mmCIF file of C-alpha atoms and ligand atoms in Angstrom:
data_model
loop_
_atom_site.group_PDB
_atom_site.id
_atom_site.type_symbol
_atom_site.label_atom_id
_atom_site.label_comp_id
_atom_site.label_asym_id
_atom_site.label_seq_id
_atom_site.Cartn_x
_atom_site.Cartn_y
_atom_site.Cartn_z
ATOM 1 C CA MET A 24 0.000 0.000 0.000
ATOM 2 C CA LYS A 25 1.191 3.491 -0.838
ATOM 3 C CA TYR A 26 -0.756 5.136 2.001
ATOM 4 C CA ASN A 27 -0.387 4.228 5.646
ATOM 5 C CA PHE A 28 -3.815 3.969 7.257
ATOM 6 C CA ASP A 29 -2.290 2.476 10.411
ATOM 7 C CA LYS A 30 -0.827 5.826 11.375
ATOM 8 C CA THR A 31 -3.301 8.534 12.398
ATOM 9 C CA LEU A 32 -3.410 11.615 14.586
ATOM 10 C CA ASP A 33 -4.317 11.030 18.210
ATOM 11 C CA HIS A 34 -7.842 12.360 17.841
ATOM 12 C CA ARG A 35 -8.439 12.384 21.596
ATOM 13 C CA TYR A 36 -6.497 15.648 21.624
ATOM 14 C CA ASN A 37 -7.685 16.972 18.290
ATOM 15 C CA HIS A 38 -11.153 18.327 19.180
ATOM 16 C CA SER A 39 -12.748 15.348 17.455
ATOM 17 C CA TYR A 40 -16.430 14.852 18.298
ATOM 18 C CA ARG A 41 -16.050 11.094 17.998
ATOM 19 C CA TRP A 42 -13.004 10.807 20.225
ATOM 20 C CA GLU A 43 -14.175 13.276 22.875
ATOM 21 C CA GLN A 44 -13.297 11.766 26.275
ATOM 22 C CA PRO A 45 -15.787 11.728 29.133
ATOM 23 C CA GLU A 46 -14.804 13.713 32.231
ATOM 24 C CA GLY A 47 -11.964 11.967 34.055
ATOM 25 C CA ARG A 48 -11.122 9.451 31.306
ATOM 26 C CA GLU A 49 -8.521 9.324 28.569
ATOM 27 C CA ASP A 50 -8.870 5.731 27.398
ATOM 28 C CA VAL A 51 -12.166 5.718 25.512
ATOM 29 C CA LEU A 52 -12.151 4.448 21.909
ATOM 30 C CA GLY A 53 -14.196 6.740 19.650
ATOM 31 C CA MET A 54 -16.338 4.511 17.426
ATOM 32 C CA GLY A 55 -19.530 6.525 16.992
ATOM 33 C CA THR A 56 -19.855 9.585 14.721
ATOM 34 C CA ALA A 57 -19.389 8.823 11.018
ATOM 35 C CA ASP A 58 -16.018 10.242 10.085
ATOM 36 C CA LEU A 59 -12.694 8.512 9.484
ATOM 37 C CA ASP A 60 -9.467 8.572 11.499
ATOM 38 C CA TYR A 61 -7.277 8.663 8.382
ATOM 39 C CA THR A 62 -5.211 11.532 7.021
ATOM 40 C CA CYS A 63 -6.675 12.877 3.743
ATOM 41 C CA PRO A 64 -5.028 12.251 0.366
ATOM 42 C CA PRO A 65 -2.020 14.565 -0.193
ATOM 43 C CA CYS A 66 -3.861 16.409 -3.004
ATOM 44 C CA VAL A 67 -6.199 17.895 -0.368
ATOM 45 C CA LYS A 68 -3.286 19.384 1.542
ATOM 46 C CA GLU A 69 -1.629 20.661 -1.644
ATOM 47 C CA ALA A 70 -4.812 22.299 -2.936
ATOM 48 C CA THR A 71 -5.768 23.933 0.360
ATOM 49 C CA GLN A 72 -2.202 25.098 0.956
ATOM 50 C CA LEU A 73 -2.355 27.131 -2.255
ATOM 51 C CA VAL A 74 -5.485 28.849 -0.934
ATOM 52 C CA CYS A 75 -3.696 29.547 2.343
ATOM 53 C CA GLU A 76 -0.716 31.071 0.609
ATOM 54 C CA GLU A 77 -2.915 33.636 -1.141
ATOM 55 C CA ASN A 78 -4.271 34.643 2.275
ATOM 56 C CA THR A 79 -7.128 36.481 0.605
ATOM 57 C CA PHE A 80 -10.687 35.559 1.376
ATOM 58 C CA ASN A 81 -12.759 37.857 -0.787
ATOM 59 C CA TYR A 82 -16.090 36.811 -2.303
ATOM 60 C CA ARG A 83 -15.227 34.073 -4.773
ATOM 61 C CA LYS A 84 -17.059 32.441 -7.661
ATOM 62 C CA LYS A 85 -16.541 28.776 -8.333
ATOM 63 C CA PRO A 86 -14.010 28.440 -11.140
ATOM 64 C CA ASP A 87 -14.690 26.591 -14.421
ATOM 65 C CA SER A 88 -12.058 24.038 -13.373
ATOM 66 C CA TYR A 89 -14.284 23.044 -10.439
ATOM 67 C CA TYR A 90 -17.348 22.371 -12.622
ATOM 68 C CA ALA A 91 -15.236 20.570 -15.230
ATOM 69 C CA ALA A 92 -13.696 18.311 -12.570
ATOM 70 C CA VAL A 93 -17.077 17.437 -11.029
ATOM 71 C CA MET A 94 -18.657 16.633 -14.397
ATOM 72 C CA ASP A 95 -15.590 14.613 -15.337
ATOM 73 C CA TRP A 96 -15.834 12.655 -12.055
ATOM 74 C CA PHE A 97 -19.368 11.490 -12.851
ATOM 75 C CA LYS A 98 -18.389 10.624 -16.402
ATOM 76 C CA ARG A 99 -15.387 8.575 -15.239
ATOM 77 C CA LYS A 100 -16.944 6.878 -12.235
ATOM 78 C CA HIS A 101 -20.564 6.482 -13.269
ATOM 79 C CA GLN A 102 -20.574 6.997 -17.065
ATOM 80 C CA MET A 103 -23.076 9.729 -16.314
ATOM 81 C CA ASP A 104 -23.525 13.052 -18.093
ATOM 82 C CA VAL A 105 -24.045 15.742 -15.485
ATOM 83 C CA LYS A 106 -24.918 19.149 -16.892
ATOM 84 C CA ARG A 107 -23.336 22.202 -15.354
ATOM 85 C CA GLU A 108 -26.684 23.870 -14.734
ATOM 86 C CA TRP A 109 -27.780 20.957 -12.493
ATOM 87 C CA ILE A 110 -25.068 21.681 -9.909
ATOM 88 C CA ARG A 111 -25.715 23.547 -6.645
ATOM 89 C CA GLU A 112 -23.667 23.639 -3.432
ATOM 90 C CA LEU A 113 -24.354 24.215 0.241
ATOM 91 C CA PRO A 114 -22.140 24.020 3.340
ATOM 92 C CA SER A 115 -23.653 20.817 4.756
ATOM 93 C CA THR A 116 -25.791 17.835 3.877
ATOM 94 C CA ILE A 117 -28.206 18.082 6.770
ATOM 95 C CA GLY A 118 -28.540 21.835 6.165
ATOM 96 C CA SER A 119 -29.364 21.028 2.523
ATOM 97 C CA ILE A 120 -32.034 18.564 3.610
ATOM 98 C CA ARG A 121 -33.593 21.103 5.930
ATOM 99 C CA LEU A 122 -33.628 23.704 3.136
ATOM 100 C CA ALA A 123 -35.021 21.234 0.604
ATOM 101 C CA LEU A 124 -37.872 20.538 3.035
ATOM 102 C CA GLY A 125 -38.514 24.275 3.145
ATOM 103 C CA ALA A 126 -38.371 24.580 -0.632
ATOM 104 C CA TYR A 127 -40.578 21.616 -1.543
ATOM 105 C CA CYS A 128 -42.855 20.856 1.423
ATOM 106 C CA ARG A 129 -45.552 22.719 3.316
ATOM 107 C CA LEU A 130 -46.136 22.794 7.073
ATOM 108 C CA GLY A 131 -47.943 19.642 8.158
ATOM 109 C CA ASP A 132 -46.898 17.567 5.110
ATOM 110 C CA TYR A 133 -45.773 13.981 5.617
ATOM 111 C CA VAL A 134 -42.201 13.044 4.688
ATOM 112 C CA LEU A 135 -41.281 9.392 4.257
ATOM 113 C CA MET A 136 -38.017 7.591 5.093
ATOM 114 C CA GLN A 137 -36.854 4.024 5.465
ATOM 115 C CA SER A 138 -36.111 2.900 9.012
ATOM 116 C CA PRO A 139 -33.863 2.317 10.895
ATOM 117 C CA TYR A 140 -32.882 5.847 9.942
ATOM 118 C CA PHE A 141 -30.237 8.538 10.426
ATOM 119 C CA THR A 142 -31.705 10.639 13.249
ATOM 120 C CA PRO A 143 -30.574 14.163 12.195
ATOM 121 C CA ILE A 144 -32.775 13.764 9.103
ATOM 122 C CA LYS A 145 -35.772 13.061 11.333
ATOM 123 C CA ALA A 146 -34.897 16.218 13.267
ATOM 124 C CA ALA A 147 -34.721 18.191 9.989
ATOM 125 C CA ILE A 148 -38.151 16.898 8.960
ATOM 126 C CA GLU A 149 -39.746 17.758 12.288
ATOM 127 C CA GLY A 150 -37.864 21.068 12.414
ATOM 128 C CA ALA A 151 -39.491 21.954 9.094
ATOM 129 C CA GLY A 152 -42.919 21.389 10.675
ATOM 130 C CA CYS A 153 -43.520 18.162 8.737
ATOM 131 C CA HIS A 154 -44.670 14.745 9.972
ATOM 132 C CA PHE A 155 -42.059 12.014 10.008
ATOM 133 C CA LEU A 156 -43.287 8.797 8.428
ATOM 134 C CA THR A 157 -41.345 5.530 8.244
ATOM 135 C CA ASN A 158 -41.187 2.558 5.927
ATOM 136 C CA PRO A 159 -39.431 -0.069 8.082
ATOM 137 C CA MET A 160 -36.933 -2.303 6.284
ATOM 138 C CA ILE A 161 -37.166 -6.038 6.930
ATOM 139 C CA LEU A 162 -34.238 -8.024 8.313
ATOM 140 C CA LYS A 163 -34.128 -11.359 6.459
ATOM 141 C CA ASN A 164 -31.226 -13.790 6.828
ATOM 142 C CA GLY A 165 -28.840 -11.089 8.019
ATOM 143 C CA ARG A 166 -29.707 -8.595 5.274
ATOM 144 C CA TYR A 167 -32.156 -5.710 5.246
ATOM 145 C CA GLU A 168 -34.717 -5.714 2.472
ATOM 146 C CA LEU A 169 -37.119 -3.032 1.338
ATOM 147 C CA ASP A 170 -40.787 -3.500 2.071
ATOM 148 C CA LEU A 171 -42.189 -1.977 -1.088
ATOM 149 C CA GLU A 172 -45.758 -2.972 -0.325
ATOM 150 C CA ASP A 173 -45.634 -0.959 2.892
ATOM 151 C CA PHE A 174 -43.816 1.817 0.984
ATOM 152 C CA GLU A 175 -46.690 2.172 -1.479
ATOM 153 C CA GLU A 176 -49.337 1.730 1.218
ATOM 154 C CA LYS A 177 -47.805 4.548 3.304
ATOM 155 C CA ILE A 178 -47.651 6.804 0.270
ATOM 156 C CA ARG A 179 -51.224 6.007 -0.759
ATOM 157 C CA THR A 180 -52.520 6.614 2.770
ATOM 158 C CA TYR A 181 -50.522 9.638 3.897
ATOM 159 C CA ARG A 182 -49.692 11.297 0.531
ATOM 160 C CA PRO A 183 -46.249 12.562 1.615
ATOM 161 C CA SER A 184 -44.814 15.405 -0.441
ATOM 162 C CA MET A 185 -41.295 14.032 -0.153
ATOM 163 C CA PHE A 186 -39.472 10.733 0.246
ATOM 164 C CA ILE A 187 -35.948 11.049 1.653
ATOM 165 C CA LEU A 188 -33.928 8.138 0.363
ATOM 166 C CA VAL A 189 -30.593 7.434 2.036
ATOM 167 C CA SER A 190 -28.576 5.548 -0.570
ATOM 168 C CA PRO A 191 -26.384 3.747 0.400
ATOM 169 C CA GLN A 192 -28.435 3.406 3.545
ATOM 170 C CA ASN A 193 -27.289 4.500 7.018
ATOM 171 C CA PRO A 194 -27.286 2.582 9.373
ATOM 172 C CA THR A 195 -27.935 -0.735 7.557
ATOM 173 C CA GLY A 196 -25.187 -0.262 4.940
ATOM 174 C CA ARG A 197 -27.465 -1.471 2.124
ATOM 175 C CA VAL A 198 -26.589 -0.554 -1.465
ATOM 176 C CA PHE A 199 -29.854 -0.474 -3.377
ATOM 177 C CA THR A 200 -30.062 -2.305 -6.686
ATOM 178 C CA LEU A 201 -31.250 -0.714 -9.914
ATOM 179 C CA GLU A 202 -34.469 -2.689 -9.651
ATOM 180 C CA GLU A 203 -35.146 -1.476 -6.098
ATOM 181 C CA LEU A 204 -34.438 2.115 -7.099
ATOM 182 C CA GLN A 205 -36.644 1.835 -10.181
ATOM 183 C CA ARG A 206 -39.526 0.478 -8.114
ATOM 184 C CA MET A 207 -39.263 3.348 -5.606
ATOM 185 C CA VAL A 208 -39.061 5.908 -8.434
ATOM 186 C CA GLU A 209 -42.057 4.379 -10.183
ATOM 187 C CA ILE A 210 -44.198 4.518 -7.013
ATOM 188 C CA CYS A 211 -43.117 8.071 -6.161
ATOM 189 C CA ASP A 212 -43.815 9.217 -9.705
ATOM 190 C CA ARG A 213 -47.285 7.666 -9.599
ATOM 191 C CA TYR A 214 -48.203 9.566 -6.426
ATOM 192 C CA LYS A 215 -46.300 12.795 -7.253
ATOM 193 C CA VAL A 216 -43.769 12.439 -4.443
ATOM 194 C CA ILE A 217 -40.438 14.278 -4.752
ATOM 195 C CA ILE A 218 -37.380 12.135 -3.999
ATOM 196 C CA LEU A 219 -34.470 13.651 -2.119
ATOM 197 C CA SER A 220 -31.642 11.150 -2.348
ATOM 198 C CA ASP A 221 -28.920 11.543 0.283
ATOM 199 C CA GLU A 222 -25.904 9.731 -1.159
ATOM 200 C CA VAL A 223 -23.095 10.821 1.173
ATOM 201 C CA HIS A 224 -21.957 7.214 1.765
ATOM 202 C CA PHE A 225 -21.496 6.481 -1.951
ATOM 203 C CA LEU A 226 -17.707 6.355 -2.131
ATOM 204 C CA ILE A 227 -17.068 3.274 -0.007
ATOM 205 C CA THR A 228 -18.655 0.072 -1.378
ATOM 206 C CA TYR A 229 -17.691 -3.594 -1.028
ATOM 207 C CA ASP A 230 -17.898 -6.974 -2.718
ATOM 208 C CA GLY A 231 -18.860 -5.649 -6.136
ATOM 209 C CA HIS A 232 -21.895 -3.700 -4.881
ATOM 210 C CA LYS A 233 -22.179 -0.686 -7.139
ATOM 211 C CA HIS A 234 -23.786 2.528 -6.008
ATOM 212 C CA ILE A 235 -26.263 3.917 -8.539
ATOM 213 C CA PRO A 236 -26.841 7.683 -8.295
ATOM 214 C CA ILE A 237 -30.528 8.582 -8.437
ATOM 215 C CA MET A 238 -29.848 10.763 -11.486
ATOM 216 C CA ASP A 239 -28.673 7.633 -13.276
ATOM 217 C CA VAL A 240 -31.752 5.519 -12.555
ATOM 218 C CA SER A 241 -34.042 6.776 -15.327
ATOM 219 C CA GLU A 242 -35.449 9.796 -17.104
ATOM 220 C CA THR A 243 -38.373 9.727 -14.632
ATOM 221 C CA ALA A 244 -35.955 9.740 -11.694
ATOM 222 C CA ARG A 245 -34.294 12.859 -13.097
ATOM 223 C CA LYS A 246 -37.693 14.578 -13.347
ATOM 224 C CA ILE A 247 -38.735 13.967 -9.739
ATOM 225 C CA SER A 248 -35.463 13.774 -7.789
ATOM 226 C CA ILE A 249 -32.755 15.791 -6.168
ATOM 227 C CA GLN A 250 -29.426 14.086 -5.650
ATOM 228 C CA LEU A 251 -27.482 15.165 -2.597
ATOM 229 C CA PHE A 252 -23.950 14.061 -1.879
ATOM 230 C CA SER A 253 -20.476 15.148 -0.934
ATOM 231 C CA PHE A 254 -16.942 13.839 -1.096
ATOM 232 C CA SER A 255 -16.634 14.328 2.674
ATOM 233 C CA LYS A 256 -17.424 10.839 3.993
ATOM 234 C CA GLY A 257 -15.148 8.943 1.619
ATOM 235 C CA PHE A 258 -12.219 11.340 1.820
ATOM 236 C CA ASN A 259 -12.640 12.416 5.457
ATOM 237 C CA MET A 260 -13.256 16.096 4.727
ATOM 238 C CA MET A 261 -16.203 16.690 7.063
ATOM 239 C CA SER A 262 -14.805 19.943 8.445
ATOM 240 C CA LEU A 263 -14.626 21.468 4.981
ATOM 241 C CA PRO A 264 -18.120 22.910 4.481
ATOM 242 C CA TYR A 265 -19.472 21.230 1.395
ATOM 243 C CA ALA A 266 -22.460 19.370 -0.030
ATOM 244 C CA MET A 267 -23.557 19.192 -3.642
ATOM 245 C CA LEU A 268 -27.025 18.933 -5.103
ATOM 246 C CA LEU A 269 -27.840 17.809 -8.613
ATOM 247 C CA ILE A 270 -31.228 19.043 -9.813
ATOM 248 C CA ALA A 271 -31.935 18.045 -13.399
ATOM 249 C CA ASP A 272 -35.541 19.156 -13.665
ATOM 250 C CA GLU A 273 -36.003 22.811 -14.546
ATOM 251 C CA GLY A 274 -39.134 23.227 -12.410
ATOM 252 C CA LEU A 275 -37.509 21.719 -9.309
ATOM 253 C CA ARG A 276 -34.423 23.846 -9.935
ATOM 254 C CA LYS A 277 -36.463 27.035 -10.097
ATOM 255 C CA ARG A 278 -38.235 26.224 -6.825
ATOM 256 C CA TRP A 279 -34.864 25.548 -5.200
ATOM 257 C CA ASP A 280 -33.259 28.741 -6.524
ATOM 258 C CA ASP A 281 -36.253 30.915 -5.580
ATOM 259 C CA TYR A 282 -36.257 29.485 -2.062
ATOM 260 C CA LEU A 283 -32.507 29.931 -1.618
ATOM 261 C CA ILE A 284 -32.320 33.588 -2.729
ATOM 262 C CA PRO A 285 -32.666 35.115 0.764
ATOM 263 C CA TYR A 286 -29.919 32.871 2.169
ATOM 264 C CA ASP A 287 -27.323 34.214 -0.286
ATOM 265 C CA PHE A 288 -25.189 31.094 0.114
ATOM 266 C CA HIS A 289 -23.151 31.685 -3.075
ATOM 267 C CA TYR A 290 -19.804 31.897 -1.324
ATOM 268 C CA ALA A 291 -20.651 29.905 1.854
ATOM 269 C CA VAL A 292 -18.923 26.859 0.422
ATOM 270 C CA ASN A 293 -15.537 28.435 0.888
ATOM 271 C CA SER A 294 -12.305 28.498 -1.148
ATOM 272 C CA PHE A 295 -10.786 25.651 0.859
ATOM 273 C CA SER A 296 -13.722 23.359 0.146
ATOM 274 C CA ILE A 297 -13.800 24.208 -3.548
ATOM 275 C CA ALA A 298 -10.028 23.703 -3.906
ATOM 276 C CA ALA A 299 -10.158 20.344 -2.121
ATOM 277 C CA VAL A 300 -13.196 19.109 -4.048
ATOM 278 C CA THR A 301 -11.679 20.182 -7.387
ATOM 279 C CA ALA A 302 -8.484 18.251 -6.623
ATOM 280 C CA ILE A 303 -10.429 15.165 -5.549
ATOM 281 C CA ALA A 304 -12.919 15.254 -8.434
ATOM 282 C CA ALA A 305 -10.047 15.642 -10.903
ATOM 283 C CA GLY A 306 -8.767 12.264 -9.714
ATOM 284 C CA GLY A 307 -6.064 13.358 -7.249
ATOM 285 C CA GLY A 308 -7.429 11.031 -4.559
ATOM 286 C CA ASP A 309 -8.413 8.030 -6.725
ATOM 287 C CA GLU A 310 -5.585 5.787 -5.571
ATOM 288 C CA TRP A 311 -6.051 6.825 -1.929
ATOM 289 C CA LEU A 312 -9.752 5.986 -2.141
ATOM 290 C CA GLU A 313 -9.041 2.571 -3.614
ATOM 291 C CA GLU A 314 -6.650 1.832 -0.773
ATOM 292 C CA ALA A 315 -9.033 3.238 1.862
ATOM 293 C CA ASN A 316 -11.741 0.927 0.466
ATOM 294 C CA ALA A 317 -9.401 -2.055 0.749
ATOM 295 C CA TYR A 318 -8.349 -1.108 4.289
ATOM 296 C CA LEU A 319 -11.939 -0.642 5.409
ATOM 297 C CA LYS A 320 -12.980 -3.934 3.833
ATOM 298 C CA ARG A 321 -10.234 -5.685 5.796
ATOM 299 C CA ASN A 322 -11.409 -3.988 9.002
ATOM 300 C CA ARG A 323 -15.005 -4.982 8.273
ATOM 301 C CA ASP A 324 -14.099 -8.625 7.667
ATOM 302 C CA LEU A 325 -11.611 -8.782 10.542
ATOM 303 C CA PHE A 326 -14.230 -7.565 13.005
ATOM 304 C CA ALA A 327 -16.671 -10.311 11.973
ATOM 305 C CA GLU A 328 -13.914 -12.941 12.146
ATOM 306 C CA LEU A 329 -12.804 -11.871 15.619
ATOM 307 C CA VAL A 330 -16.373 -11.780 16.948
ATOM 308 C CA GLU A 331 -16.844 -15.326 15.712
ATOM 309 C CA GLU A 332 -13.458 -16.566 16.934
ATOM 310 C CA LYS A 333 -14.038 -15.164 20.420
ATOM 311 C CA GLN A 334 -17.670 -16.263 20.391
ATOM 312 C CA LEU A 335 -18.987 -12.869 21.423
ATOM 313 C CA PRO A 336 -22.789 -12.712 21.719
ATOM 314 C CA LEU A 337 -22.995 -10.253 18.823
ATOM 315 C CA ILE A 338 -24.251 -10.572 15.268
ATOM 316 C CA PRO A 339 -22.463 -8.008 13.086
ATOM 317 C CA LEU A 340 -24.368 -7.387 9.838
ATOM 318 C CA LYS A 341 -21.761 -6.817 7.173
ATOM 319 C CA PRO A 342 -22.423 -3.515 5.405
ATOM 320 C CA GLU A 343 -22.368 -3.392 1.610
ATOM 321 C CA ALA A 344 -21.176 0.219 1.804
ATOM 322 C CA GLY A 345 -19.831 2.795 4.258
ATOM 323 C CA PHE A 346 -17.821 2.196 7.409
ATOM 324 C CA LEU A 347 -20.565 1.640 9.965
ATOM 325 C CA TYR A 348 -21.322 -1.755 11.450
ATOM 326 C CA TRP A 349 -24.927 -2.412 12.450
ATOM 327 C CA ILE A 350 -24.677 -5.016 15.177
ATOM 328 C CA ASP A 351 -27.440 -7.157 16.626
ATOM 329 C CA CYS A 352 -26.898 -7.278 20.410
ATOM 330 C CA ARG A 353 -30.157 -8.987 21.335
ATOM 331 C CA LYS A 354 -28.318 -12.051 22.650
ATOM 332 C CA THR A 355 -26.191 -10.025 25.092
ATOM 333 C CA GLY A 356 -28.935 -9.705 27.673
ATOM 334 C CA ILE A 357 -28.177 -5.984 27.956
ATOM 335 C CA GLU A 358 -31.251 -3.725 28.148
ATOM 336 C CA PRO A 359 -31.626 -2.044 24.723
ATOM 337 C CA GLU A 360 -31.828 1.413 26.330
ATOM 338 C CA GLN A 361 -28.539 0.758 28.152
ATOM 339 C CA LEU A 362 -26.397 -0.553 25.275
ATOM 340 C CA GLY A 363 -24.457 2.656 24.600
ATOM 341 C CA LYS A 364 -23.912 3.282 28.302
ATOM 342 C CA VAL A 365 -22.748 -0.274 29.025
ATOM 343 C CA PHE A 366 -20.232 -0.353 26.141
ATOM 344 C CA LEU A 367 -18.917 3.020 27.273
ATOM 345 C CA GLU A 368 -18.663 2.285 30.962
ATOM 346 C CA LYS A 369 -17.588 -1.368 30.858
ATOM 347 C CA ALA A 370 -15.517 -1.518 27.662
ATOM 348 C CA GLY A 371 -14.482 2.122 27.209
ATOM 349 C CA ILE A 372 -15.969 2.241 23.707
ATOM 350 C CA SER A 373 -18.186 5.111 22.670
ATOM 351 C CA LEU A 374 -20.624 4.121 19.937
ATOM 352 C CA ASN A 375 -24.233 4.728 18.912
ATOM 353 C CA ASN A 376 -27.166 2.970 20.484
ATOM 354 C CA GLY A 377 -29.456 1.446 17.867
ATOM 355 C CA LEU A 378 -32.452 3.144 19.460
ATOM 356 C CA ASP A 379 -30.963 6.465 18.307
ATOM 357 C CA HIS A 380 -31.964 5.229 14.838
ATOM 358 C CA GLY A 381 -35.574 4.556 15.710
ATOM 359 C CA GLU A 382 -37.583 1.704 17.186
ATOM 360 C CA GLU A 383 -36.245 -0.710 14.524
ATOM 361 C CA GLY A 384 -32.833 -0.190 16.138
ATOM 362 C CA ARG A 385 -33.945 -1.701 19.464
ATOM 363 C CA GLY A 386 -31.255 -4.137 20.605
ATOM 364 C CA PHE A 387 -28.684 -2.936 18.044
ATOM 365 C CA ILE A 388 -25.580 -0.752 18.157
ATOM 366 C CA ARG A 389 -23.839 1.177 15.394
ATOM 367 C CA LEU A 390 -20.052 0.918 15.409
ATOM 368 C CA ASN A 391 -17.717 2.977 13.226
ATOM 369 C CA PHE A 392 -14.848 0.836 11.911
ATOM 370 C CA GLY A 393 -13.097 3.723 10.112
ATOM 371 C CA VAL A 394 -10.270 3.391 12.634
ATOM 372 C CA THR A 395 -6.865 1.713 12.565
ATOM 373 C CA GLU A 396 -6.653 -2.074 12.692
ATOM 374 C CA GLN A 397 -4.969 -1.667 16.074
ATOM 375 C CA VAL A 398 -7.938 0.254 17.521
ATOM 376 C CA LEU A 399 -10.347 -2.278 16.046
ATOM 377 C CA ARG A 400 -8.492 -5.202 17.648
ATOM 378 C CA GLU A 401 -8.347 -3.323 20.956
ATOM 379 C CA ALA A 402 -12.115 -2.764 20.788
ATOM 380 C CA VAL A 403 -12.782 -6.473 20.283
ATOM 381 C CA ASP A 404 -10.423 -7.382 23.150
ATOM 382 C CA ARG A 405 -12.295 -4.986 25.413
ATOM 383 C CA MET A 406 -15.646 -6.416 24.347
ATOM 384 C CA GLU A 407 -14.364 -9.927 25.105
ATOM 385 C CA LYS A 408 -13.316 -8.851 28.609
ATOM 386 C CA MET A 409 -16.635 -7.121 29.131
ATOM 387 C CA PHE A 410 -18.654 -10.214 28.180
ATOM 388 C CA CYS A 411 -16.375 -12.560 30.199
ATOM 389 C CA ALA A 412 -16.744 -10.363 33.284
ATOM 390 C CA LYS A 413 -20.536 -10.465 33.112
HETATM 391 C C1 PLP B 24 -26.881 9.705 5.639
HETATM 392 C C2 PLP B 24 -26.151 10.914 6.163
HETATM 393 N N1 PLP B 24 -26.506 12.141 5.722
HETATM 394 C C3 PLP B 24 -25.879 13.242 6.182
HETATM 395 C C4 PLP B 24 -24.850 13.172 7.091
HETATM 396 C C5 PLP B 24 -24.213 14.419 7.628
HETATM 397 O O1 PLP B 24 -23.605 15.140 6.629
HETATM 398 P P1 PLP B 24 -23.124 16.636 6.920
HETATM 399 O O2 PLP B 24 -22.111 16.564 7.988
HETATM 400 O O3 PLP B 24 -22.564 17.073 5.599
HETATM 401 O O4 PLP B 24 -24.320 17.430 7.302
HETATM 402 C C6 PLP B 24 -24.450 11.925 7.566
HETATM 403 C C7 PLP B 24 -23.388 11.823 8.576
HETATM 404 O O5 PLP B 24 -23.125 10.814 9.150
HETATM 405 C C8 PLP B 24 -25.114 10.768 7.090
HETATM 406 O O6 PLP B 24 -24.774 9.546 7.528
#
């Protein structure tokens, strides 16, 4: 490997949310919040350093090189023709979701999502004065499947104005197939439901699972959807304010632009973000990403192997994408409400309780394996001790 993912900053002393230590402790392993421990590809440092050297932060337009690089990225990676006029940017994904709810929904509307879900999106929906509606996924033989009958039934009954698709899905790690996406598009089109597709986890996929951007599903999908993504998750650039929206339909674009006028966000995605994204989209991080994928796949598989070898009472559901393990803890005997607390206090591991992702997460935890192999092994050793001590 050209890049060393075993060597990272000590994030306990780096103001990291994930590695924040509880009062009086310095030994807690940060395995919650979805960012990575790894140093970014060198092209990010080189590009942002050039911005730094200018030391001038006037109002800036996005250069042609930025648009060209982004369009080229989609052509290279997804054989997809993205038109320049489709592209919009905002400083964050969740902020974009909240604004999209404002642009396309009215107070009191229903908004549909699959569950278990990513909680900040629920908060955005409720913050917009809308009703949160779920379409629970079904766990069958260790894999989550869509319940499309319930999906259509919920749409027919509640007539939501928007469906927020998280693709690949967080927290289940599912990569949806073309057929699944087509079925959801077809149903939404029939009932005039706008699709907002949050694709932030699209860069890390495993075992031949291929992410399909919503804009690449069909002509109908382009008419009724907004694609939302960023390079942040895959390249660990969460602190660089950036999210991109692709809006192909002219009518949807006009509603978005009209709604966004008073926010005047034109330069909010700053010069550092644009420089980093241009370098990445132009291919500067391709090799790094390939290696990060391989490293994360090894971590994912190693965790499952160690859990089995040590006979821990856990069932890790291997994700098809992303770096979050969704783990069935129902055999541990730990109260579902207490899972996060018990792992923190007894094993010194901070992670997310499944209940934070809705009722379908009862008895589950979400564990971030975007750490070094050493941290991952340490986490499993601590879990083993915790279960032996019980
Ligand atoms: C599905 C999903 N959407 C959005 C976000 C947050 O993105 P941002 O930090 O750009 O708001 C996350 C972060 O984990 C996520 O998992």
